[in-house]
Short mmCIF file of C-alpha atoms and ligand atoms in Angstrom, two decimals:
data_model
loop_
_atom_site.label_atom_id
_atom_site.label_comp_id
_atom_site.label_asym_id
_atom_site.label_seq_id
_atom_site.Cartn_x
_atom_site.Cartn_y
_atom_site.Cartn_z
CA MET A 1 0.00 0.00 0.00
CA LYS A 2 1.32 3.42 -0.94
CA PHE A 3 1.61 6.09 1.79
CA PHE A 4 0.69 9.67 0.92
CA VAL A 5 0.90 12.39 3.55
CA ASP A 6 -2.27 14.48 3.85
CA THR A 7 -0.82 17.94 4.44
CA ALA A 8 0.28 21.20 2.84
CA ASP A 9 2.88 21.81 5.56
CA ILE A 10 6.38 21.78 4.04
CA GLY A 11 8.07 20.79 7.32
CA GLU A 12 5.81 17.75 7.67
CA ILE A 13 6.43 16.72 4.05
CA ARG A 14 10.21 17.08 4.52
CA GLN A 15 10.12 14.88 7.62
CA ALA A 16 7.97 12.20 5.97
CA LEU A 17 10.38 12.18 3.01
CA ALA A 18 13.35 11.86 5.36
CA TRP A 19 11.82 8.71 6.84
CA GLY A 20 11.97 7.17 3.37
CA ILE A 21 8.42 5.85 3.42
CA LEU A 22 6.58 8.56 1.50
CA ASP A 23 5.05 7.87 -1.92
CA GLY A 24 3.10 11.10 -2.47
CA VAL A 25 1.17 14.05 -1.03
CA THR A 26 -2.48 15.11 -0.93
CA THR A 27 -3.61 18.65 -0.24
CA ASN A 28 -6.98 20.38 -0.19
CA PRO A 29 -8.11 24.01 0.19
CA SER A 30 -8.54 23.62 3.97
CA LEU A 31 -5.03 22.20 4.41
CA VAL A 32 -3.56 25.03 2.31
CA ALA A 33 -5.53 27.64 4.35
CA LYS A 34 -4.14 26.09 7.56
CA THR A 35 -0.58 26.98 6.46
CA GLY A 36 -1.48 30.68 6.26
CA ARG A 37 0.59 30.86 3.05
CA ARG A 38 -0.21 31.64 -0.60
CA PHE A 39 -1.24 28.59 -2.65
CA GLU A 40 1.31 29.52 -5.35
CA ASP A 41 4.17 29.37 -2.82
CA VAL A 42 2.99 26.16 -1.15
CA LYS A 43 2.46 24.44 -4.50
CA ARG A 44 5.87 25.47 -5.86
CA GLU A 45 7.68 24.20 -2.76
CA ILE A 46 5.83 20.88 -2.62
CA LEU A 47 6.46 20.20 -6.31
CA ALA A 48 10.15 21.00 -5.89
CA LEU A 49 10.41 18.50 -3.03
CA VAL A 50 8.24 15.57 -4.08
CA ASP A 51 8.70 13.35 -7.16
CA GLY A 52 5.68 11.13 -6.41
CA PRO A 53 2.03 12.04 -7.04
CA VAL A 54 0.95 15.40 -5.58
CA SER A 55 -2.79 16.08 -5.45
CA LEU A 56 -3.71 19.75 -5.95
CA GLU A 57 -7.40 20.63 -5.83
CA VAL A 58 -9.41 22.73 -8.27
CA THR A 59 -11.55 25.45 -6.69
CA ALA A 60 -13.83 26.19 -9.65
CA GLU A 61 -17.25 24.54 -9.45
CA ASP A 62 -18.23 24.52 -13.13
CA LEU A 63 -16.85 22.27 -15.87
CA SER A 64 -15.09 24.94 -17.89
CA GLY A 65 -13.53 26.56 -14.81
CA MET A 66 -12.40 23.15 -13.53
CA MET A 67 -10.83 22.29 -16.89
CA GLN A 68 -9.03 25.63 -17.06
CA GLN A 69 -7.55 25.05 -13.60
CA ALA A 70 -6.86 21.36 -14.27
CA ARG A 71 -4.82 22.15 -17.40
CA ALA A 72 -2.87 24.87 -15.61
CA LEU A 73 -2.13 22.62 -12.62
CA ALA A 74 -1.14 19.65 -14.79
CA ALA A 75 1.30 21.89 -16.68
CA GLU A 76 3.20 22.49 -13.40
CA GLY A 77 4.81 19.05 -13.38
CA PRO A 78 4.46 15.39 -14.30
CA GLN A 79 3.72 14.47 -10.68
CA VAL A 80 0.61 16.69 -10.47
CA VAL A 81 -2.68 14.91 -9.85
CA VAL A 82 -5.69 17.20 -10.22
CA LYS A 83 -8.10 16.80 -7.34
CA ILE A 84 -11.72 17.20 -8.39
CA PRO A 85 -14.85 17.07 -6.21
CA LEU A 86 -17.40 14.35 -6.90
CA THR A 87 -20.12 16.53 -8.41
CA ARG A 88 -21.80 16.30 -11.82
CA ASP A 89 -19.41 18.87 -13.29
CA GLY A 90 -16.56 17.19 -11.42
CA ILE A 91 -17.24 13.81 -13.02
CA ALA A 92 -17.51 15.43 -16.46
CA ALA A 93 -14.18 17.18 -15.79
CA THR A 94 -12.66 13.86 -14.70
CA ARG A 95 -13.70 12.29 -18.02
CA ALA A 96 -12.27 15.26 -19.97
CA CYS A 97 -9.00 15.12 -17.97
CA SER A 98 -8.74 11.39 -18.55
CA ASP A 99 -9.22 11.91 -22.29
CA GLU A 100 -6.46 14.57 -22.21
CA GLY A 101 -4.10 12.36 -20.19
CA ILE A 102 -4.36 14.48 -17.03
CA LYS A 103 -4.22 12.44 -13.80
CA THR A 104 -7.13 12.94 -11.39
CA ASN A 105 -8.03 12.29 -7.78
CA VAL A 106 -11.81 12.39 -7.33
CA THR A 107 -12.45 13.67 -3.83
CA LEU A 108 -15.36 13.89 -1.37
CA CYS A 109 -16.58 10.37 -2.15
CA PHE A 110 -19.04 9.00 0.42
CA SER A 111 -20.75 6.12 -1.42
CA ALA A 112 -19.86 3.11 -3.57
CA ASN A 113 -22.08 4.38 -6.39
CA GLN A 114 -20.12 7.64 -6.42
CA ALA A 115 -16.91 5.58 -6.62
CA LEU A 116 -18.39 3.68 -9.57
CA LEU A 117 -19.06 7.00 -11.37
CA ALA A 118 -15.45 8.12 -10.80
CA ALA A 119 -14.06 4.84 -12.16
CA LYS A 120 -16.30 4.99 -15.22
CA ALA A 121 -15.08 8.57 -15.84
CA GLY A 122 -11.48 7.28 -15.87
CA ALA A 123 -10.30 8.70 -12.53
CA THR A 124 -6.73 7.85 -11.56
CA TYR A 125 -7.67 7.78 -7.84
CA ILE A 126 -10.92 7.77 -5.88
CA SER A 127 -10.81 9.30 -2.39
CA PRO A 128 -13.48 7.91 -0.05
CA PHE A 129 -13.50 9.91 3.22
CA VAL A 130 -13.65 7.29 5.97
CA GLY A 131 -13.25 9.59 9.00
CA ARG A 132 -16.07 11.93 7.99
CA LEU A 133 -18.37 8.90 7.58
CA ASP A 134 -17.35 7.60 11.01
CA ASP A 135 -18.14 11.09 12.35
CA ILE A 136 -21.78 10.62 11.33
CA SER A 137 -21.98 7.10 12.78
CA THR A 138 -21.52 5.34 9.42
CA ASP A 139 -18.82 2.69 8.96
CA GLY A 140 -16.22 4.41 6.76
CA MET A 141 -14.08 1.32 6.28
CA ALA A 142 -17.11 -0.72 5.10
CA LEU A 143 -17.22 1.70 2.15
CA ILE A 144 -13.58 0.87 1.33
CA ALA A 145 -14.38 -2.86 1.37
CA ASP A 146 -17.30 -2.26 -1.04
CA ILE A 147 -15.25 -0.18 -3.45
CA VAL A 148 -12.29 -2.59 -3.47
CA GLN A 149 -14.71 -5.43 -4.26
CA ILE A 150 -16.64 -3.53 -6.96
CA TYR A 151 -13.49 -2.26 -8.70
CA GLY A 152 -12.11 -5.82 -8.59
CA ASN A 153 -15.32 -7.22 -10.10
CA TYR A 154 -14.82 -5.15 -13.24
CA GLY A 155 -11.05 -4.63 -13.32
CA PHE A 156 -11.25 -0.83 -13.07
CA ALA A 157 -7.81 0.79 -13.14
CA THR A 158 -8.84 3.54 -10.67
CA GLU A 159 -6.85 3.26 -7.43
CA VAL A 160 -8.62 3.34 -4.07
CA LEU A 161 -7.08 6.14 -1.99
CA VAL A 162 -8.31 5.96 1.61
CA ALA A 163 -8.77 9.56 2.84
CA SER A 164 -9.95 11.39 5.95
CA VAL A 165 -7.87 9.00 8.04
CA ARG A 166 -8.13 9.66 11.77
CA HIS A 167 -6.09 6.92 13.49
CA PRO A 168 -3.65 4.03 12.89
CA THR A 169 -6.46 1.45 12.80
CA HIS A 170 -7.80 3.09 9.63
CA VAL A 171 -4.37 2.52 8.05
CA LEU A 172 -4.24 -1.11 9.19
CA GLU A 173 -7.75 -1.88 7.92
CA ALA A 174 -7.01 -0.16 4.60
CA ALA A 175 -3.97 -2.43 4.14
CA ARG A 176 -5.97 -5.54 5.12
CA MET A 177 -8.61 -4.64 2.53
CA GLY A 178 -6.02 -4.16 -0.21
CA ALA A 179 -6.58 -0.42 -0.76
CA HIS A 180 -3.94 0.92 -3.14
CA VAL A 181 -3.13 4.08 -1.19
CA CYS A 182 -3.75 5.59 2.22
CA THR A 183 -3.32 9.34 2.67
CA ILE A 184 -2.28 9.85 6.25
CA PRO A 185 -2.20 13.00 8.41
CA TYR A 186 1.31 13.68 9.76
CA LYS A 187 0.18 13.03 13.35
CA VAL A 188 -1.18 9.59 12.45
CA MET A 189 1.95 8.80 10.40
CA ASN A 190 3.96 9.43 13.57
CA GLN A 191 1.66 7.18 15.58
CA LEU A 192 2.42 4.27 13.21
CA PHE A 193 5.98 4.15 14.56
CA ASP A 194 5.13 3.90 18.22
CA HIS A 195 4.79 0.79 20.35
CA PRO A 196 5.45 0.78 24.12
CA LEU A 197 7.43 -2.47 23.85
CA THR A 198 9.70 -0.90 21.21
CA THR A 199 10.33 2.11 23.47
CA ALA A 200 10.96 -0.09 26.51
CA GLY A 201 13.14 -2.47 24.45
CA VAL A 202 15.36 0.34 23.16
CA GLU A 203 15.74 1.75 26.70
CA LYS A 204 16.75 -1.70 28.05
CA PHE A 205 19.25 -2.34 25.25
CA MET A 206 20.82 1.09 25.79
CA ALA A 207 21.01 0.58 29.57
CA ASP A 208 22.59 -2.88 29.15
CA TRP A 209 25.04 -1.54 26.56
CA GLN A 210 26.49 0.73 29.26
CA LYS A 211 27.39 -2.41 31.27
CA VAL A 212 29.44 -3.96 28.43
CA PRO A 213 33.17 -3.59 29.24
CA GLU A 214 35.19 -1.54 26.76
C1 E4P B 301 -8.16 13.85 1.23
O1 E4P B 301 -7.38 13.87 0.30
C2 E4P B 301 -8.46 14.97 2.11
O2 E4P B 301 -7.43 15.92 1.98
C3 E4P B 301 -8.49 14.61 3.57
O3 E4P B 301 -8.17 13.26 3.79
C4 E4P B 301 -9.72 15.09 4.29
O4 E4P B 301 -9.64 14.69 5.62
P1 E4P B 301 -10.48 15.37 6.79
O5 E4P B 301 -11.82 14.72 6.85
O6 E4P B 301 -9.67 15.08 8.02
O7 E4P B 301 -10.56 16.84 6.49
#
């Protein structure tokens, strides 16, 4: 399973890259706003750092506006994936991007039928938001299982990108289900490393090492 980091924070991206486990980055307008920086600056820095897929979201809501932004974003680098919301115009834009060879990440997916629409439109990735479903007492990971099965039934090339991840168990379940990608907030990525027995084991080894004669 590929690991993307779900952030627009350059420091977080640098650290995830330094760990050597990062395959790509996803951003969205809220994550960019959180940085307090201009989109142009954030985008330029991320694209200079990351060779893997970088999702950058369109902010137009109509087909022609989305296509204008999609073409401009795609021209910024071969690693750009244009993130498009799962609306009627968004699905039409996904089809047009696919026909033009522009990679897409269809976002704000909350149902298997929506995922089916994205695959039929030729999306590169579909982003089902598991955490936001959990937030409304609906099983987010059950949606992932459905989509993985449906895409498998028909051999769709669209990759399942598990989004809105809230905790390490989401990552584990995504891997068990065979999702292609999990986009992980920096905090959760950190949590994947930690186990109390690892911490205690390192402390014991270091303490015992002091007792070894020189
Ligand atoms: C996906 O690509 C989105 O950026 C993200 O996962 C949304 O997560 P949230 O529900 O925590 O905002």
